[in-house]
């Protein structure tokens, strides 16, 4: 896997951002990277990129030649002398660019959004090339020119301002996992940010997180996610407050329950419903799922879909403890699983033995998990792929884990929405915008979501509406008014 770049990319902020994120994404999956500088300025950055790759995976192989490369991504305006499939990445402010045939170059702005998205598109096409036999319909993108300002694929609309001081006011970012890391990566590179950002997550970084968390390396294992977030933003002018708490714990301590702007990067529908239940003034919600990723935008008293409208349960579904018990191969032990989850108690020895027996894998590699919280055991043994390895791939699980480039793009889109909303730019023309990185970029990215018509949602409840108006006043800005402006 080769990463080639020239002096043009190495000498500008957009090119540097593209390279930084590209290495962060590729080093998490591919065992050998060739870092190929094409010029003197580029050569001075090569070692820094190599160190970055090693900080993520100390065992990654580093090459200084691309002769044996089987695939390559390129930043800059120079075509490398390689004969393998090549993807040219670049950007122009808010716009992400990709081409299979010609260099596209990097813009002169300091914005990270187009540059970061280009890295995600490049990594996605690399993935689809290498794993084409395992992916159905995994065609490649020929060209991409997409503005994260308007999500206008053809860029027929306004390109968006590029030199903007932005006051985030009082903004909250809830969930500092893989999507949250994409947001933090972008916010750390956005010039002129001021205001106060509250970062909220009660967990710590684990080894299994490194497969997807763009900012996490070996040195961050065991660090509080909230502390890592504050550390990532320390070079900005933002006032960052780290809260190693759950959302419920944070809200209980907050007092007035007034939240002007909340970015949501959480894992479950239940967690998202809880955030909307606290009635923030405005919410941007990012997600990844099996077939797409995206961003949605929500007021509450504006006649549009609130966040709950998108996640209202329909029919009976299994509880989390039942699903985890099934993934562990012991569905009959769901009550014990429920207790372990609720108490956060360490899993006992006989529980781990029972899982190993059910999974038909040896106990010894799982023994270090005895005494650890069940969620940690589950994330590393199942989501982290340990059981898959121990069974030589014969023990498959139903857990769908997004790739790093999918989570990073969702996070970059979330950061872009928070900045655009803070700056008073027009919001998107629809509630949500969706992208499928396992397919060529679609022609229709906007996805209108109507307000729930069943009357079950809290945005149709008079008491919730009255509470919202008491907090923020009756002159709530309508989504349609902002779009028209």
Coordinates of C-alpha atoms in Angstrom, one line a residue:
X1 CA 0.0 0.0 0.0
X2 CA 1.7 3.2 -1.2
X3 CA 1.1 6.8 -0.1
X4 CA 2.8 9.2 -2.6
X5 CA 2.9 13.0 -2.2
X6 CA 4.7 15.9 -3.7
X7 CA 5.9 19.3 -2.6
X8 CA 2.6 20.9 -3.4
X9 CA 0.7 18.7 -1.0
X10 CA 3.4 18.8 1.6
X11 CA 3.6 22.6 1.6
X12 CA -0.1 23.5 2.2
X13 CA -2.5 22.8 5.1
X14 CA -5.0 21.0 3.0
X15 CA -2.5 18.6 1.6
X16 CA -0.9 18.0 5.0
X17 CA -4.4 17.2 6.4
X18 CA -5.1 14.8 3.6
X19 CA -1.8 12.9 4.2
X20 CA -2.2 12.9 8.0
X21 CA -5.7 11.3 7.9
X22 CA -4.8 9.0 5.0
X23 CA -1.9 7.5 7.0
X24 CA -4.1 7.3 10.2
X25 CA -6.7 5.3 8.2
X26 CA -4.5 3.0 6.2
X27 CA -2.1 2.1 9.0
X28 CA -5.0 0.6 10.9
X29 CA -5.7 -2.1 8.3
X30 CA -2.8 -2.7 5.9
X31 CA 0.3 -4.5 7.1
X32 CA 2.9 -2.7 4.8
X33 CA 2.9 1.0 3.8
X34 CA 5.3 2.6 1.3
X35 CA 5.7 6.3 2.1
X36 CA 6.8 7.9 -1.1
X37 CA 7.8 11.6 -1.1
X38 CA 8.1 13.2 -4.6
X39 CA 10.3 16.3 -3.9
X40 CA 12.5 17.9 -1.2
X41 CA 9.7 19.5 0.8
X42 CA 7.8 16.2 0.7
X43 CA 10.9 14.3 1.9
X44 CA 11.1 16.4 5.1
X45 CA 7.6 15.1 6.0
X46 CA 8.1 11.5 5.2
X47 CA 9.6 10.5 8.5
X48 CA 6.8 12.2 10.5
X49 CA 4.3 10.1 8.5
X50 CA 6.2 7.0 9.2
X51 CA 6.3 7.7 12.9
X52 CA 2.6 8.3 12.8
X53 CA 2.0 4.9 11.2
X54 CA 4.2 3.2 13.8
X55 CA 2.4 5.0 16.7
X56 CA -0.8 3.3 15.5
X57 CA 0.7 -0.2 14.6
X58 CA 4.2 -0.8 15.8
X59 CA 4.4 -3.8 13.6
X60 CA 3.5 -2.1 10.4
X61 CA 6.1 -2.5 7.7
X62 CA 7.5 0.7 6.2
X63 CA 9.0 0.8 2.7
X64 CA 10.8 3.7 1.0
X65 CA 10.2 2.3 -2.5
X66 CA 7.0 1.7 -4.3
X67 CA 8.3 -0.9 -6.7
X68 CA 6.3 -3.7 -5.0
X69 CA 3.2 -1.6 -4.3
X70 CA -0.1 -3.2 -5.4
X71 CA -2.2 0.0 -4.9
X72 CA -1.4 3.7 -4.3
X73 CA -3.1 6.9 -3.1
X74 CA -1.6 10.2 -4.2
X75 CA -1.8 13.7 -2.8
X76 CA -0.5 16.7 -4.9
X77 CA -0.1 17.4 -8.6
X78 CA 2.6 14.9 -9.5
X79 CA 1.9 11.4 -11.0
X80 CA 4.2 8.8 -9.3
X81 CA 6.2 6.4 -11.5
X82 CA 4.1 3.4 -10.5
X83 CA 2.1 0.8 -12.5
X84 CA -0.5 -0.1 -10.0
X85 CA -4.1 1.1 -9.5
X86 CA -3.8 4.7 -8.3
X87 CA -6.3 7.1 -6.6
X88 CA -5.5 10.8 -6.7
X89 CA -6.8 12.7 -3.6
X90 CA -7.2 16.4 -3.2
X91 CA -9.4 19.2 -2.0
X92 CA -10.4 22.8 -2.4
X93 CA -11.7 24.3 0.9
X94 CA -15.0 22.5 1.6
X95 CA -14.8 20.3 -1.5
X96 CA -13.3 16.8 -1.5
X97 CA -11.8 15.6 -4.8
X98 CA -10.8 12.2 -6.1
X99 CA -9.8 10.9 -9.5
X100 CA -8.7 7.6 -10.9
X101 CA -6.9 9.2 -13.8
X102 CA -5.4 12.6 -13.1
X103 CA -3.8 14.4 -10.1
X104 CA -6.2 16.9 -8.5
X105 CA -4.0 18.9 -6.1
X106 CA -4.7 20.5 -2.8
X107 CA -6.3 23.9 -2.2
X108 CA -4.7 26.9 -0.4
X109 CA -7.3 27.2 2.4
X110 CA -6.8 26.1 6.1
X111 CA -10.1 24.2 6.2
X112 CA -9.9 20.5 7.0
X113 CA -13.3 19.3 5.7
X114 CA -12.7 18.7 2.0
X115 CA -9.1 17.5 2.7
X116 CA -10.3 14.9 5.4
X117 CA -13.2 13.7 3.3
X118 CA -10.9 13.1 0.4
X119 CA -8.7 10.8 2.5
X120 CA -11.9 8.9 3.4
X121 CA -12.9 8.6 -0.2
X122 CA -9.4 7.4 -1.1
X123 CA -9.3 4.8 1.6
X124 CA -12.8 3.6 0.7
X125 CA -11.7 3.0 -2.9
X126 CA -8.6 1.3 -1.8
X127 CA -10.7 -1.0 0.3
X128 CA -13.1 -1.7 -2.5
X129 CA -10.2 -2.5 -4.8
X130 CA -8.5 -5.0 -2.5
X131 CA -11.7 -6.7 -1.2
X132 CA -13.6 -6.6 -4.5
X133 CA -14.1 -10.4 -4.4
X134 CA -15.7 -10.2 -1.0
X135 CA -17.9 -7.2 -1.7
X136 CA -21.0 -7.3 -3.9
X137 CA -21.2 -4.4 -6.5
X138 CA -18.1 -2.8 -5.2
X139 CA -17.5 -0.6 -8.2
X140 CA -15.0 2.3 -7.9
X141 CA -15.4 6.0 -8.1
X142 CA -14.1 7.5 -11.3
X143 CA -14.2 11.1 -10.1
X144 CA -15.5 12.9 -7.0
X145 CA -16.0 16.6 -6.5
X146 CA -18.2 17.0 -3.4
X147 CA -18.7 20.1 -1.2
X148 CA -19.3 19.4 2.5
X149 CA -20.7 22.9 2.6
X150 CA -23.7 22.2 0.5
X151 CA -23.3 18.4 -0.4
X152 CA -23.8 19.5 -4.0
X153 CA -22.1 16.7 -5.9
X154 CA -21.5 18.8 -8.9
X155 CA -20.6 21.9 -6.9
X156 CA -23.1 24.0 -8.9
X157 CA -24.0 25.9 -5.8
X158 CA -21.9 28.2 -3.6
X159 CA -18.5 26.9 -2.7
X160 CA -18.8 28.3 0.9
X161 CA -16.6 30.7 2.8
X162 CA -13.1 29.6 3.6
X163 CA -11.6 32.3 5.9
X164 CA -14.1 32.4 8.8
X165 CA -13.6 32.9 12.6
X166 CA -16.3 30.8 14.2
X167 CA -17.6 31.1 17.8
X168 CA -19.0 27.7 18.8
X169 CA -20.8 29.4 21.7
X170 CA -21.7 26.6 24.2
X171 CA -21.5 23.4 22.2
X172 CA -21.6 19.8 23.4
X173 CA -20.1 16.7 21.7
X174 CA -21.6 13.5 23.1
X175 CA -19.8 10.3 22.3
X176 CA -16.1 10.2 21.7
X177 CA -15.8 6.9 19.9
X178 CA -14.8 6.4 16.2
X179 CA -17.2 9.1 14.9
X180 CA -16.3 11.4 17.7
X181 CA -12.6 11.0 16.7
X182 CA -13.4 12.1 13.2
X183 CA -15.0 15.2 14.5
X184 CA -12.1 16.0 16.9
X185 CA -9.6 15.5 14.1
X186 CA -11.5 18.1 12.0
X187 CA -12.1 20.6 14.8
X188 CA -8.5 20.5 15.8
X189 CA -7.6 21.7 12.3
X190 CA -10.3 24.4 11.9
X191 CA -8.7 27.8 12.3
X192 CA -10.3 30.6 14.2
X193 CA -12.5 28.4 16.5
X194 CA -13.5 30.0 19.8
X195 CA -16.2 29.3 22.4
X196 CA -16.6 26.5 24.8
X197 CA -16.9 22.8 23.8
X198 CA -18.0 20.2 26.3
X199 CA -16.8 16.7 25.4
X200 CA -18.7 13.9 27.1
X201 CA -17.9 10.1 27.3
X202 CA -17.5 7.9 30.3
X203 CA -15.2 5.2 28.8
X204 CA -11.5 4.8 28.3
X205 CA -9.6 3.9 25.1
X206 CA -9.1 0.1 24.7
X207 CA -6.7 -1.8 22.4
X208 CA -9.7 -2.9 20.3
X209 CA -10.6 0.7 19.6
X210 CA -7.5 1.3 17.6
X211 CA -8.9 -0.4 14.5
X212 CA -11.3 2.6 14.0
X213 CA -10.4 5.6 16.3
X214 CA -8.5 8.0 14.1
X215 CA -6.7 9.9 16.9
X216 CA -5.8 6.8 19.0
X217 CA -2.4 5.1 19.0
X218 CA -0.7 2.7 21.3
X219 CA 0.2 5.5 23.7
X220 CA -3.5 6.4 24.3
X221 CA -4.6 2.9 25.4
X222 CA -6.2 3.3 28.8
X223 CA -6.6 7.1 28.5
X224 CA -10.0 8.6 29.3
X225 CA -11.8 9.3 26.0
X226 CA -12.8 12.7 27.3
X227 CA -9.2 13.6 28.4
X228 CA -7.9 12.5 25.0
X229 CA -10.5 14.7 23.3
X230 CA -9.4 17.7 25.4
X231 CA -5.7 16.9 24.6
X232 CA -6.4 16.8 20.9
X233 CA -7.9 20.3 20.9
X234 CA -5.4 21.9 23.2
X235 CA -3.7 23.8 20.3
X236 CA -7.0 25.6 19.4
X237 CA -8.5 28.7 21.1
X238 CA -11.5 26.6 22.2
X239 CA -12.3 26.3 25.9
X240 CA -12.6 22.6 26.2
X241 CA -14.2 20.9 29.2
X242 CA -13.8 17.1 29.5
X243 CA -16.6 15.2 31.2
X244 CA -15.8 11.5 31.8
X245 CA -19.5 10.8 32.4
X246 CA -22.5 9.2 30.7
X247 CA -24.9 11.7 29.1
X248 CA -27.4 10.9 31.9
X249 CA -24.8 11.7 34.6
X250 CA -23.8 14.9 32.8
X251 CA -27.3 16.1 32.5
X252 CA -28.1 15.4 36.1
X253 CA -25.1 17.5 37.1
X254 CA -25.8 20.3 34.6
X255 CA -28.7 21.9 36.4
X256 CA -30.6 24.0 34.0
X257 CA -30.8 21.5 31.1
X258 CA -30.2 24.3 28.6
X259 CA -28.1 22.9 25.7
X260 CA -27.8 25.3 22.7
X261 CA -26.0 23.0 20.3
X262 CA -25.3 19.3 20.7
X263 CA -23.3 17.0 18.3
X264 CA -24.3 13.4 18.8
X265 CA -21.9 10.6 18.0
X266 CA -23.4 7.8 20.0
X267 CA -23.8 4.1 19.2
X268 CA -27.4 3.2 20.0
X269 CA -30.9 4.4 19.2
X270 CA -31.7 4.4 23.0
X271 CA -28.7 6.8 23.6
X272 CA -29.9 9.2 20.9
X273 CA -33.5 9.2 22.3
X274 CA -32.1 10.1 25.7
X275 CA -30.2 13.1 24.2
X276 CA -33.3 14.4 22.4
X277 CA -35.3 13.9 25.6
X278 CA -33.2 16.5 27.3
X279 CA -34.5 19.0 24.7
X280 CA -31.4 20.7 23.3
X281 CA -32.1 23.7 21.1
X282 CA -30.5 22.1 18.1
X283 CA -28.9 18.7 17.4
X284 CA -26.6 17.4 14.7
X285 CA -26.5 13.6 14.7
X286 CA -23.9 11.4 12.9
X287 CA -24.1 7.7 12.4
X288 CA -22.6 4.7 10.7
X289 CA -24.5 1.5 9.9
X290 CA -24.2 -1.5 7.6
X291 CA -25.1 0.2 4.4
X292 CA -24.4 3.9 4.8
X293 CA -23.2 6.7 7.1
X294 CA -24.6 10.2 7.4
X295 CA -25.6 13.3 9.2
X296 CA -29.0 14.6 10.3
X297 CA -30.0 18.0 11.6
X298 CA -32.8 18.6 14.1
X299 CA -34.6 21.4 15.8
X300 CA -37.6 20.5 17.9
X301 CA -40.4 23.0 17.6
X302 CA -40.0 23.7 13.9
X303 CA -42.4 21.3 12.2
X304 CA -39.5 19.1 11.0
X305 CA -38.4 15.6 12.2
X306 CA -36.7 15.7 15.6
X307 CA -34.0 13.2 16.5
X308 CA -36.6 10.9 18.1
X309 CA -38.6 10.8 14.9
X310 CA -35.7 9.0 13.2
X311 CA -35.3 6.3 15.9
X312 CA -38.8 5.6 17.1
X313 CA -39.0 1.8 17.7
X314 CA -41.4 -0.2 15.7
X315 CA -42.5 -3.6 16.9
X316 CA -40.7 -5.6 19.6
X317 CA -37.0 -5.8 19.6
X318 CA -34.5 -7.6 21.7
X319 CA -32.8 -5.8 24.6
X320 CA -29.0 -5.2 24.5
X321 CA -28.3 -8.0 27.1
X322 CA -30.2 -10.5 25.0
X323 CA -28.3 -9.6 21.9
X324 CA -24.9 -9.7 23.7
X325 CA -25.8 -13.1 25.2
X326 CA -26.5 -14.4 21.7
X327 CA -23.3 -13.1 20.3
X328 CA -21.4 -14.8 23.1
X329 CA -23.1 -18.1 22.3
X330 CA -25.0 -18.3 25.6
X331 CA -28.5 -17.0 24.9
X332 CA -29.8 -18.8 27.9
X333 CA -27.6 -16.7 30.2
X334 CA -29.2 -13.4 29.2
X335 CA -30.2 -12.6 32.8
X336 CA -26.7 -13.1 34.1
X337 CA -25.5 -10.9 31.2
X338 CA -28.0 -8.3 32.1
X339 CA -26.8 -8.2 35.7
X340 CA -23.1 -8.0 34.6
X341 CA -23.9 -5.1 32.3
X342 CA -25.9 -3.2 35.0
X343 CA -23.4 -3.6 37.8
X344 CA -20.3 -3.3 35.6
X345 CA -18.9 -6.2 37.6
X346 CA -15.9 -8.2 36.4
X347 CA -16.8 -11.4 34.5
X348 CA -16.1 -14.5 36.7
X349 CA -13.9 -17.4 35.6
X350 CA -16.8 -19.8 35.0
X351 CA -18.5 -17.3 32.8
X352 CA -15.5 -17.0 30.5
X353 CA -15.1 -20.8 30.5
X354 CA -18.7 -21.1 29.5
X355 CA -18.2 -18.6 26.6
X356 CA -15.1 -20.4 25.4
X357 CA -17.0 -23.7 25.4
X358 CA -19.9 -22.3 23.5
X359 CA -17.6 -20.7 21.0
X360 CA -15.5 -23.9 20.7
X361 CA -12.3 -21.9 21.3
X362 CA -9.5 -22.5 23.9
X363 CA -10.0 -20.9 27.3
X364 CA -6.4 -19.7 27.8
X365 CA -6.4 -16.8 25.3
X366 CA -9.7 -15.6 27.0
X367 CA -8.4 -16.0 30.5
X368 CA -7.0 -12.5 30.8
X369 CA -10.5 -11.1 30.5
X370 CA -11.5 -12.7 33.8
X371 CA -12.3 -9.9 36.2
X372 CA -12.8 -7.3 33.5
X373 CA -16.2 -5.7 32.8
X374 CA -18.4 -7.6 30.5
X375 CA -18.6 -4.8 28.0
X376 CA -14.8 -4.8 27.7
X377 CA -14.8 -8.5 27.3
X378 CA -17.4 -8.4 24.6
X379 CA -15.9 -5.6 22.7
X380 CA -12.4 -7.2 22.6
X381 CA -13.3 -10.8 22.2
X382 CA -16.2 -10.4 19.8
X383 CA -16.1 -7.0 18.2
X384 CA -12.3 -7.0 18.3
X385 CA -12.1 -10.2 16.4
X386 CA -10.3 -12.4 19.0
X387 CA -12.8 -15.2 18.8
X388 CA -12.8 -15.0 15.0
X389 CA -9.0 -15.5 15.1
X390 CA -9.1 -18.3 17.6
X391 CA -11.5 -20.2 15.5
X392 CA -9.5 -19.7 12.3
X393 CA -12.4 -17.7 10.9
X394 CA -15.0 -20.5 11.3
X395 CA -16.8 -18.7 14.2
X396 CA -18.5 -15.8 12.6
X397 CA -20.5 -13.2 14.5
X398 CA -23.3 -10.9 13.4
X399 CA -21.7 -7.8 14.8
X400 CA -21.2 -5.2 12.0
X401 CA -18.2 -3.0 12.7
X402 CA -17.7 0.0 10.4
X403 CA -14.4 0.6 8.8
X404 CA -12.2 3.5 10.1
X405 CA -12.8 5.5 6.9
X406 CA -16.6 5.3 7.3
X407 CA -16.5 6.5 10.9
X408 CA -14.0 9.2 10.2
X409 CA -16.2 10.6 7.4
X410 CA -19.3 10.6 9.6
X411 CA -17.3 12.5 12.2
X412 CA -15.9 15.1 9.7
X413 CA -19.5 15.7 8.5
X414 CA -20.6 16.2 12.1
X415 CA -17.9 18.7 12.8
X416 CA -18.8 20.5 9.6
X417 CA -22.4 20.8 10.6
X418 CA -21.5 22.2 14.1
X419 CA -19.2 24.8 12.5
X420 CA -21.7 25.8 9.8
X421 CA -24.6 26.1 12.4
X422 CA -22.4 28.1 14.8
X423 CA -21.4 30.5 12.0
X424 CA -25.0 31.0 11.0
X425 CA -24.7 29.5 7.6
X426 CA -27.8 28.0 6.0
X427 CA -28.6 24.5 7.2
X428 CA -29.0 21.6 4.8
X429 CA -32.0 21.5 2.5
X430 CA -33.2 18.2 4.1
X431 CA -33.1 16.6 7.5
X432 CA -30.4 14.0 6.6
X433 CA -27.6 13.4 4.2
X434 CA -26.4 9.9 3.5
X435 CA -23.2 8.4 1.9
X436 CA -22.4 4.8 1.2
X437 CA -18.6 4.4 1.0
X438 CA -18.8 0.8 -0.2
X439 CA -20.4 2.0 -3.5
X440 CA -19.6 4.8 -5.9
X441 CA -20.9 8.1 -4.6
X442 CA -24.6 8.4 -5.4
X443 CA -26.2 11.2 -7.3
X444 CA -28.8 11.8 -4.6
X445 CA -27.3 12.3 -1.1
X446 CA -30.1 14.2 0.6
X447 CA -32.7 12.2 2.4
X448 CA -35.9 14.0 3.5
X449 CA -37.2 12.7 6.8
X450 CA -40.8 13.7 7.6
X451 CA -41.9 14.5 11.1
X452 CA -43.4 11.4 12.7
X453 CA -47.1 11.3 11.9
X454 CA -48.3 8.7 14.4
X455 CA -48.4 11.2 17.3
X456 CA -46.1 8.9 19.4
X457 CA -43.0 11.1 19.2
X458 CA -42.2 13.6 22.0
X459 CA -42.1 16.4 19.4
X460 CA -45.9 16.0 19.1
X461 CA -46.4 16.1 22.9
X462 CA -47.8 19.3 24.3
X463 CA -45.8 19.0 27.6
X464 CA -42.5 18.6 25.8
X465 CA -43.2 21.4 23.4
X466 CA -44.1 23.7 26.3
X467 CA -40.9 22.7 28.1
X468 CA -38.9 23.5 25.0
X469 CA -40.5 26.9 24.6
X470 CA -39.9 27.8 28.3
X471 CA -36.2 27.1 27.8
X472 CA -35.6 28.8 24.6
X473 CA -38.6 31.1 24.0
X474 CA -41.5 31.0 21.6
X475 CA -39.7 32.6 18.7
X476 CA -38.0 29.4 17.7
X477 CA -36.2 29.7 14.3
X478 CA -37.9 27.5 11.7
X479 CA -35.8 25.2 9.6
X480 CA -37.6 26.4 6.5
X481 CA -36.7 30.0 7.3
X482 CA -33.0 29.3 7.8
X483 CA -32.9 27.3 4.5
X484 CA -34.6 30.2 2.7
X485 CA -32.2 32.7 4.1

